[in-house]
CSV table of C-alpha atoms and ligand atoms in Angstrom, one decimal:
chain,number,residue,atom,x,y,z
T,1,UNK,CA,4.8,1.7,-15.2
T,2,UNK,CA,7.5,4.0,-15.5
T,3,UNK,CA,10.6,5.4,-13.7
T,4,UNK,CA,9.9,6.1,-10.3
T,5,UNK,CA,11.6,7.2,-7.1
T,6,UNK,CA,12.1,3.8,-4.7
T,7,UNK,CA,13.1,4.2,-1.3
T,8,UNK,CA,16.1,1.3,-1.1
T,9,UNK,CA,16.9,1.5,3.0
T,10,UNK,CA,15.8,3.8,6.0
T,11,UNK,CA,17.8,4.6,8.9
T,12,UNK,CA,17.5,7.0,12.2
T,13,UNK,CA,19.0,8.3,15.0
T,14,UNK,CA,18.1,9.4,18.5
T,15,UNK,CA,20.2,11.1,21.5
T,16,UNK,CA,20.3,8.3,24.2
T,17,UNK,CA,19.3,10.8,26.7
T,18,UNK,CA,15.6,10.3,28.1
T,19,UNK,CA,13.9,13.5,29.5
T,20,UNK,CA,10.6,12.5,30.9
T,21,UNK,CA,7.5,14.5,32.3
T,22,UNK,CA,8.7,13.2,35.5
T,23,UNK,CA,12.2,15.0,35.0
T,24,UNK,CA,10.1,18.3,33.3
T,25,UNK,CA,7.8,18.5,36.7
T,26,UNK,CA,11.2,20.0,38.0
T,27,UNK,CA,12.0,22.7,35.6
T,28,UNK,CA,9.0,24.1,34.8
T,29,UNK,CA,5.5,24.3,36.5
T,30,UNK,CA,3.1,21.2,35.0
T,31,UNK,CA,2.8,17.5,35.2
T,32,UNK,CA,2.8,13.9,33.8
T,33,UNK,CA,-0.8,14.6,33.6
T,34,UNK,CA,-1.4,17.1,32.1
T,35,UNK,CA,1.5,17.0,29.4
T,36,UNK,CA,0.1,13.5,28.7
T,37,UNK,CA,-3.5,14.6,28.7
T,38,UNK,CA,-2.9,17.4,26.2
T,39,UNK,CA,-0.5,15.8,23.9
T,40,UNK,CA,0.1,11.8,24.4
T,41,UNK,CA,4.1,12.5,25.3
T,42,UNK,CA,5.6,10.7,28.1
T,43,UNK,CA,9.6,11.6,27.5
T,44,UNK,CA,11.5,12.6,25.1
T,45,UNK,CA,15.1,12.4,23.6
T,46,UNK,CA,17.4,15.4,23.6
T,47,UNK,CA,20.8,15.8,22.4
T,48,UNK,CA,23.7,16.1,25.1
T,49,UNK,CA,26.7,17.8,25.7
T,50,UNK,CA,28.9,19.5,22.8
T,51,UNK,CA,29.0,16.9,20.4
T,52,UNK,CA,25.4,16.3,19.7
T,53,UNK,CA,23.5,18.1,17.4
T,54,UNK,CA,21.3,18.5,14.1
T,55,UNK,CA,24.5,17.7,12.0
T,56,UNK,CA,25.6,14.6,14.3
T,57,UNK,CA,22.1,12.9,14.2
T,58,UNK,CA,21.9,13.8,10.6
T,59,UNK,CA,25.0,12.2,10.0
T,60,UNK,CA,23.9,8.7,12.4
T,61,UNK,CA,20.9,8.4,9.8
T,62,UNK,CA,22.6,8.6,6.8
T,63,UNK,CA,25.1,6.3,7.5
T,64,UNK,CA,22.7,3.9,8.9
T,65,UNK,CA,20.0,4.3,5.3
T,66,UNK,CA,23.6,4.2,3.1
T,67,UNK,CA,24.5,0.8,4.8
T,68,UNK,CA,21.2,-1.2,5.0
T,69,UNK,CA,21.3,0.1,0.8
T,70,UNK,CA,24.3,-1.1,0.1
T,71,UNK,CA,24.7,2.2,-2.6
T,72,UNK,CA,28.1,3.3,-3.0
T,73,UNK,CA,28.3,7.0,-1.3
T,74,UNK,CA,30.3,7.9,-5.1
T,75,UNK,CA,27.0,7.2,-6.7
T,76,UNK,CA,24.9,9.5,-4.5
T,77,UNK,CA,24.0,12.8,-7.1
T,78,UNK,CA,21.8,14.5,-4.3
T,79,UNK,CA,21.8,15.1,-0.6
T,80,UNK,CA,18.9,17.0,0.8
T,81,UNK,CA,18.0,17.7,4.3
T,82,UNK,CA,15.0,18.8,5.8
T,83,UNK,CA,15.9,20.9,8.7
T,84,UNK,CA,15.3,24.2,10.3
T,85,UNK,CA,18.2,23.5,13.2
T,86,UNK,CA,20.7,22.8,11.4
T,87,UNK,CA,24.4,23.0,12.7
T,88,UNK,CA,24.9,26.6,11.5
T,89,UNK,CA,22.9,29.4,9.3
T,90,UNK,CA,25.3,28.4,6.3
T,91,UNK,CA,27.1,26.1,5.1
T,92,UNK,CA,23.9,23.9,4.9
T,93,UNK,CA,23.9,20.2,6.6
T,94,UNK,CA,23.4,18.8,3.6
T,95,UNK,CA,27.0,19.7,3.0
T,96,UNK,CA,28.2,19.0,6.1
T,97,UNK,CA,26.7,15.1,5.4
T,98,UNK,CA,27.6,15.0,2.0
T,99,UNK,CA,31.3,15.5,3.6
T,100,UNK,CA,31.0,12.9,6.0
T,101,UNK,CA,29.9,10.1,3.6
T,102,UNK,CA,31.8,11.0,1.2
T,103,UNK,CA,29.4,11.6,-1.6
T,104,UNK,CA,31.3,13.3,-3.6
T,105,UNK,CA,29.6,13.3,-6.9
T,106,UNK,CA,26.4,14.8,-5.1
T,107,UNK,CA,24.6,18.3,-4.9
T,108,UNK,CA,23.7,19.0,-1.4
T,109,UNK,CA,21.4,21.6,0.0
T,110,UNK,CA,18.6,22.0,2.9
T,111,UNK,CA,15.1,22.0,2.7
T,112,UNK,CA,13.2,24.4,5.0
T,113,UNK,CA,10.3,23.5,5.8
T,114,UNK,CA,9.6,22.8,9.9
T,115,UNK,CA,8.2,19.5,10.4
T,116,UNK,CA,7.0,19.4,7.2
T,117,UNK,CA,10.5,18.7,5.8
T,118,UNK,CA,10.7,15.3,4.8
T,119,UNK,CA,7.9,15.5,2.7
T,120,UNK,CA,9.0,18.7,0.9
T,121,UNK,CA,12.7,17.1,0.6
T,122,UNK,CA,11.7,14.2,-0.5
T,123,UNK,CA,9.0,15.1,-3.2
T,124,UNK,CA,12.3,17.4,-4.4
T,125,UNK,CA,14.3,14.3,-4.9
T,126,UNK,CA,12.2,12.0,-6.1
T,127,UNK,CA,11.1,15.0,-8.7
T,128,UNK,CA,14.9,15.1,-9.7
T,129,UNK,CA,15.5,11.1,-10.0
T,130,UNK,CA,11.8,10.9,-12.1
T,131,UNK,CA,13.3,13.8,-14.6
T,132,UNK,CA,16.7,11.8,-15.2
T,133,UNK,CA,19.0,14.3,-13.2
T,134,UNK,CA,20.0,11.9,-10.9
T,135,UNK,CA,19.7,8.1,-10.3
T,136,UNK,CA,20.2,8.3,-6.3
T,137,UNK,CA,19.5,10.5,-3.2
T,138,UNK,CA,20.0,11.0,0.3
T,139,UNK,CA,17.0,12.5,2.0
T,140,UNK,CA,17.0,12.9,5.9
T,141,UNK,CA,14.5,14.8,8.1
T,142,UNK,CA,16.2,16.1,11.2
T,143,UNK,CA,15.8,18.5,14.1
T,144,UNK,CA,17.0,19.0,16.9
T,145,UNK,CA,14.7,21.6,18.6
T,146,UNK,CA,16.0,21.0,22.2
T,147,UNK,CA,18.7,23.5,21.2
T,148,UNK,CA,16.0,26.3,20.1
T,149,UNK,CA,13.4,25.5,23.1
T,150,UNK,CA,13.2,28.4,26.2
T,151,UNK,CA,13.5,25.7,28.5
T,152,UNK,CA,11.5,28.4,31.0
T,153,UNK,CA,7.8,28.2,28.8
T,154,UNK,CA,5.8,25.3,30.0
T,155,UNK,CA,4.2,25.5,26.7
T,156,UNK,CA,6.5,24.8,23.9
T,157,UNK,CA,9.3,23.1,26.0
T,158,UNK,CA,7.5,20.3,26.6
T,159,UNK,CA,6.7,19.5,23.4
T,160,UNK,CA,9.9,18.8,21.6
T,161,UNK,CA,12.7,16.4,21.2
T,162,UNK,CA,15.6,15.5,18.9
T,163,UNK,CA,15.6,12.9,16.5
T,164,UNK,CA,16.8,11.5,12.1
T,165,UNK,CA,15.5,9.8,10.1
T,166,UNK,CA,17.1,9.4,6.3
T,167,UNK,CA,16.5,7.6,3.0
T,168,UNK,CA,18.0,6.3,-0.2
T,169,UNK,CA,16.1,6.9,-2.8
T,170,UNK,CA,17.0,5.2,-6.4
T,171,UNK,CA,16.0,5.3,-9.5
T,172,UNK,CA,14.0,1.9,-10.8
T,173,UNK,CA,12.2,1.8,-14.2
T,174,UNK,CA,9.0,-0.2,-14.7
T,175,UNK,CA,8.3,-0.1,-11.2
T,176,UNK,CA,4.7,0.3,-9.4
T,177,UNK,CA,6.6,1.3,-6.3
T,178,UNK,CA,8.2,4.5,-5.1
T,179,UNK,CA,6.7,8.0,-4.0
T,180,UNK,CA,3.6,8.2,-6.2
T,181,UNK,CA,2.6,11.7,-5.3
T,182,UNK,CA,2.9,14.6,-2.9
T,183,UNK,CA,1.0,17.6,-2.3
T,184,UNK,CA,2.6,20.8,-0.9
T,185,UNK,CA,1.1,23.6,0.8
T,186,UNK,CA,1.6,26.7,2.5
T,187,UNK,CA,0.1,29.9,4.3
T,188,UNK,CA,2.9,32.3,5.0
T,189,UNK,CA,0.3,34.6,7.0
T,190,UNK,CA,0.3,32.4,9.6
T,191,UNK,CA,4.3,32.5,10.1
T,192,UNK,CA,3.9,34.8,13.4
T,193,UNK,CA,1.9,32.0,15.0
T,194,UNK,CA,5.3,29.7,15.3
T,195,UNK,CA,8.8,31.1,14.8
T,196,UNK,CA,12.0,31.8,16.0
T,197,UNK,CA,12.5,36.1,15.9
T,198,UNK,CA,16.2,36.6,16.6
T,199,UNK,CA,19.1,35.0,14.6
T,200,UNK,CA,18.2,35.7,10.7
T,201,UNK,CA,19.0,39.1,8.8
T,202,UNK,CA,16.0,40.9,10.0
T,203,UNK,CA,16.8,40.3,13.7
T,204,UNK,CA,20.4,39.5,14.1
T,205,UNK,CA,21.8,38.5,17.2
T,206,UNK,CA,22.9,41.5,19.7
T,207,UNK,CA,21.4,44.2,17.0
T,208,UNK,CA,19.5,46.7,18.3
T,209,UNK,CA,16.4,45.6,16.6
T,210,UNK,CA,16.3,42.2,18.2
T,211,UNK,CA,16.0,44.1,21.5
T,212,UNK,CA,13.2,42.6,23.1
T,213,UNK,CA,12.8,39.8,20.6
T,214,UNK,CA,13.1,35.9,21.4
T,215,UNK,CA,15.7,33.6,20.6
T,216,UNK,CA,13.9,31.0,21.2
T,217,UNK,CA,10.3,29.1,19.7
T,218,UNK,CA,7.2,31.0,20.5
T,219,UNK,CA,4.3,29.5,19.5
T,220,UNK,CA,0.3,30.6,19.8
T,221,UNK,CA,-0.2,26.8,20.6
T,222,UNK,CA,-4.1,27.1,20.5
T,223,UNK,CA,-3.6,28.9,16.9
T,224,UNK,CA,-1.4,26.0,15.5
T,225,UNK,CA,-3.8,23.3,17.3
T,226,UNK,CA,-6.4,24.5,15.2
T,227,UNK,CA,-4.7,24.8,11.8
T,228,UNK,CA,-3.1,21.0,12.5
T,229,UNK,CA,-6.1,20.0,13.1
T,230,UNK,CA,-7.4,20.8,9.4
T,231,UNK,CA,-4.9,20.6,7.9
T,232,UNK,CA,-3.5,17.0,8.0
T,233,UNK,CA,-6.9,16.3,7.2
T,234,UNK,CA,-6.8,18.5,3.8
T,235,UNK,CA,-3.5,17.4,2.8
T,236,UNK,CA,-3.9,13.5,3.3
T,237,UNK,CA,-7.6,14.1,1.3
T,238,UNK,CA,-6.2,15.9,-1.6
T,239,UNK,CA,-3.0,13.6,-1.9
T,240,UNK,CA,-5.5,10.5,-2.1
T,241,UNK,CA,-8.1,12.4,-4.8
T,242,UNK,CA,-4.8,13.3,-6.6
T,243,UNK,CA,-3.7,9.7,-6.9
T,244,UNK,CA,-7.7,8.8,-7.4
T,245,UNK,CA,-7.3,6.4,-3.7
T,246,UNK,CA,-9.1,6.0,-0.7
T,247,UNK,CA,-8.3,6.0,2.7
T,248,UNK,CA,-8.9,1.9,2.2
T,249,UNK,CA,-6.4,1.7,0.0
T,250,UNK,CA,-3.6,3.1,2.5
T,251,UNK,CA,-2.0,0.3,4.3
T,252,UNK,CA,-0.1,2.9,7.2
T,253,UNK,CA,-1.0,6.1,8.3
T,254,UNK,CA,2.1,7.6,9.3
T,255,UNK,CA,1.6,11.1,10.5
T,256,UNK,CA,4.1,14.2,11.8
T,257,UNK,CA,4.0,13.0,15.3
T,258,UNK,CA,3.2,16.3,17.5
T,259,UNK,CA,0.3,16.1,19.5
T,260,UNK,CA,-2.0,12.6,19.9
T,261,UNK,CA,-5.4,14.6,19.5
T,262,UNK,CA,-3.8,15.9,16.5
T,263,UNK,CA,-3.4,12.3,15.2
T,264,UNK,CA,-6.5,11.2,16.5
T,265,UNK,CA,-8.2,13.9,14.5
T,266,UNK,CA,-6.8,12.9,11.8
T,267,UNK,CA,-7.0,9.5,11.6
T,268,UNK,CA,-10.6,9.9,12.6
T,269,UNK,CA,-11.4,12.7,9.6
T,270,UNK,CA,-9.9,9.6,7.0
T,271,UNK,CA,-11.7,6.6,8.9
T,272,UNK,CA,-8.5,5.0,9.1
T,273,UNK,CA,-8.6,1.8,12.0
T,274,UNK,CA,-6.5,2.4,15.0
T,275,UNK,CA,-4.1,-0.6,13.6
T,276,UNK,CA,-3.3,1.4,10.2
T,277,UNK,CA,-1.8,4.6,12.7
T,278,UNK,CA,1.5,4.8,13.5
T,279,UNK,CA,2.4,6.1,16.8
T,280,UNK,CA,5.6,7.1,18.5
T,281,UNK,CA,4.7,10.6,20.1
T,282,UNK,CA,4.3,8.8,23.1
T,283,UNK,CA,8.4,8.3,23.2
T,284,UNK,CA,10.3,11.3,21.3
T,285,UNK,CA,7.5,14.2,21.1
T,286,UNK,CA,7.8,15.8,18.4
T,287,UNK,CA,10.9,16.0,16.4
T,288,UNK,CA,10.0,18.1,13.7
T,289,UNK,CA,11.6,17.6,10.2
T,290,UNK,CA,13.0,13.9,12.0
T,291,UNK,CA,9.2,12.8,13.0
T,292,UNK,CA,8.1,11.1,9.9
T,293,UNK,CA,11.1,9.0,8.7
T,294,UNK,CA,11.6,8.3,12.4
T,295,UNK,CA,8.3,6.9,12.2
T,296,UNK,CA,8.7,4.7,9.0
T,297,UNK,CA,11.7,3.4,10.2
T,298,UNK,CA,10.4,2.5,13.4
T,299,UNK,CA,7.0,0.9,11.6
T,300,UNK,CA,9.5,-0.7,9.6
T,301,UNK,CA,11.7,-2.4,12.3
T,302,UNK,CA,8.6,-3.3,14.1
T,303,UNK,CA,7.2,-5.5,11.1
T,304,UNK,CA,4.2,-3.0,10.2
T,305,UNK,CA,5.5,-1.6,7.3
T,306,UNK,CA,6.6,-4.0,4.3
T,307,UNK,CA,8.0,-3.7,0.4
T,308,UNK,CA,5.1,-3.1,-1.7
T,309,UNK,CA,2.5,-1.5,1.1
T,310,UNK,CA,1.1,2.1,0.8
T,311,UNK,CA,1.7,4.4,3.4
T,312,UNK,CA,0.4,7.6,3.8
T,313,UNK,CA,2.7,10.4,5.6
T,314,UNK,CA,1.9,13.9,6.5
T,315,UNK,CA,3.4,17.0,8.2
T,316,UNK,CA,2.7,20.5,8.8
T,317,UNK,CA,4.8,23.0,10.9
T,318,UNK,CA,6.0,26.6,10.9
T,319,UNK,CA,5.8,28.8,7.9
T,320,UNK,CA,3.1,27.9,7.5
T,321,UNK,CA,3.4,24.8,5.6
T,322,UNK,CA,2.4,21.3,5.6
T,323,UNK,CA,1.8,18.6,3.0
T,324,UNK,CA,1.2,14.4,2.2
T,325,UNK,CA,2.7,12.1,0.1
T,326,UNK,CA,1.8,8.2,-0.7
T,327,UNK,CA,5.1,6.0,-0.9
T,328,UNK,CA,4.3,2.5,-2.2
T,329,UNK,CA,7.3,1.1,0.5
W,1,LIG,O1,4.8,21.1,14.6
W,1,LIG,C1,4.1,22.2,15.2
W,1,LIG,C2,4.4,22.3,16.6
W,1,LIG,N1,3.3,22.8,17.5
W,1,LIG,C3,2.2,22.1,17.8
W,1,LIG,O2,1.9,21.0,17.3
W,1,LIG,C4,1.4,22.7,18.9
W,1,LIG,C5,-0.1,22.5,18.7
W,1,LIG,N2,-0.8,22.9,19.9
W,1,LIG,C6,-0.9,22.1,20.9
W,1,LIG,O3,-0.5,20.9,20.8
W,1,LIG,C7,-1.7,22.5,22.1
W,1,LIG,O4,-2.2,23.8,21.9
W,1,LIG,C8,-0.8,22.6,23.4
W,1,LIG,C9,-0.5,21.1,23.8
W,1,LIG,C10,0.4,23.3,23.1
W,1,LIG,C11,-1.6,23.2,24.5
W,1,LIG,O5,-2.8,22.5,24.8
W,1,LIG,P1,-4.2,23.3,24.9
W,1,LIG,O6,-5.2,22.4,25.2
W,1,LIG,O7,-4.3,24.1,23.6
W,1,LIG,O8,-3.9,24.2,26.2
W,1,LIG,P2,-3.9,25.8,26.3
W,1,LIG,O9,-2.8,26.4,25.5
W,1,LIG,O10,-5.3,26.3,25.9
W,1,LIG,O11,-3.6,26.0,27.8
W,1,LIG,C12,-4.6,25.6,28.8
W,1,LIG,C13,-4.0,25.9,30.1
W,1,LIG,C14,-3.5,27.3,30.3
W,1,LIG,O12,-3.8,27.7,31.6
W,1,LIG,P3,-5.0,28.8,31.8
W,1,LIG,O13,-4.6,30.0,31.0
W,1,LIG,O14,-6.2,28.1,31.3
W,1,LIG,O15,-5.0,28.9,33.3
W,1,LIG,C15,-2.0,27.2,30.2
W,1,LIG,O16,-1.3,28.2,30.9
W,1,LIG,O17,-2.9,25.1,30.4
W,1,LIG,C16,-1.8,25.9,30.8
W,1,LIG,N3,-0.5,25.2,30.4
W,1,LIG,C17,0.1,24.3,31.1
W,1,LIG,N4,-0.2,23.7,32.3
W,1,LIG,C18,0.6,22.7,32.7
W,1,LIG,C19,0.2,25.4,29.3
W,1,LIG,N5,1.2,24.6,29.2
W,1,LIG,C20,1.2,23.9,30.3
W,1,LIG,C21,2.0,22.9,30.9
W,1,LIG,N6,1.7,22.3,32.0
W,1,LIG,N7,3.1,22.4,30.2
């Protein structure tokens, strides 16, 4: 026993506006079937008109998780968002939170790492609180990748929605609970096979050199199926040897929700039950960075996920990267 990262409250946030496969039939050429046989998503949430976006949702979580913890916002030392839309290239929306709390004692800063950035955020802060620096932390995972989507391509826009999630995380000593270990991994070969071209300093918008570049995701979807595929597996194995478990000792399985075979995969690969998986994908696609505490909370709401369980999360997204963690809840 020893001092440990504990997460004290969760809290999300969604857009309230629905888009189905129904309402995608009339944008772009596919169907209900098809977007459901491939993936599991039936409609998704996306953020709407000028007020909506990362920043806003990020923002929803936060105070939501702060509440429900009852943790003073003056006694926050760290704010860290996993994000890759955030509300501008700089300042981060980490800061932009921080502001709107009114944590004004913490160091803010964002995380990048695609869907995989509530794990890598949080293994961050729960590093810091184990090493003393700080007693508590703000972590959120949020995206909101209906802004980044070419809503012409059938094959990325109908995979992706908006959504928060966000945690306090506290310092407890002599505690079996908390995040009791992470693995993080990457492969930045494979960063052509998901990105975003036009908008950074090698591409910047209206340059001559982002002539004929896109603005928006393009994705090799078959190329990132495949890597998902093994890779959720590999992570969620080598977190468990790491923390000498077995998949029976996981409680909850809750993965980055983008594709249902994905999952299934997954799930499969570990032997977990169909009653240990947490799904959502089915509701909000994938969310990116927001997917995973999206899903805790909603496990959490829903009676599935109590103090003291284990549950297994894991992500992967662009970079590449991806990466598992076991949170004793
Ligand atoms: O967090 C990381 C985010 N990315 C992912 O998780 C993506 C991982 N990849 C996937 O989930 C899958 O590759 C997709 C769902 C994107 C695609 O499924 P697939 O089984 O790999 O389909 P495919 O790309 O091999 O396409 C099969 C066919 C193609 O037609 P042809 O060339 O066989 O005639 C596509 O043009 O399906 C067509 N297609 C569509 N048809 C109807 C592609 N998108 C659509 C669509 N509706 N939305």
């Amino acid at each position: 026993m020893s001092r440990n990262a504990v997460v004290q409250a969760i809290g999300h946030a969604v857009p309230s506006k629905v888009l189905t496969n129904a309402d995608l039939e009339k944008i772009v050429d596919t169907s209900d079937e098809w977007i459901v046989q491939r993936t599991g998503i039936k409609e998704r949430r996306v953020c709407d008109g000028p007020i909506e976006s990362t920043g806003w949702l990020a923002l929803k979580a936060s105070q939501e998780a702060i509440e429900r913890s009852g943790i003073d916002p003056l006694k926050i030392g760290l704010v860290l968002c996993g994000t890759v839309s955030g509300d501008y290239i700089w300042p981060s929306t980490a800061c932009t939170v921080q502001d709107q709390i009114g944590a004004k004692h913490a160091g803010a800063f964002d995380v990048s790492a695609a869907c995989a950035g509530f794990i890598y955020a949080m293994s961050n802060a729960a590093a810091m609180i184990k090493a003393g620096e700080v007693d508590h932390a703000l972590v959120i995972g949020v995206d909101s990748l209906s802004k980044q989507v070419d809503w012409t391509d059938r094959s990325t826009c109908i995979l992706f929605g908006d959504g928060a999630g966000a945690v306090v995380l506290s310092a407890e000593e002599d505690t079996d609970r908390g995040l009791l270990g992470t693995v993080l991994m990457s492969d930045g070969s494979g960063g052509k096979f998901i990105c975003i071209d036009v908008g950074g300093s090698r591409y910047p918008y209206g340059s001559p050199q982002s002539v004929g570049k896109k603005e928006t995701i393009t994705m090799q979807g078959a190329e990132v199926y495949r890597f998902a595929v093994q890779a959720m597996g590999d992570a969620c194995c080598k977190v468990l040897d790491k923390l000498h478990m077995t998949p029976e000792d996981i409680d909850l399985f809750v993965p980055h929700q983008a594709n249902l075979r994905i999952i299934d995969s997954a799930a499969k690969r570990l032997g977990l039950p169909s009653e240990k998986v947490f799904l959502n994908v089915h509701k909000y696609g994938n969310t990116s960075a927001g997917s995973i505490p999206l899903g805790l909370y909603e496990a959490e709401q829903e009676g599935r996920l109590k103090r003291g369980m284990n549950v297994l999360t894991v992500g992967f997204g662009a970079g590449l990267v991806w990466g598992a963690n076991v949170i004793k809840w």
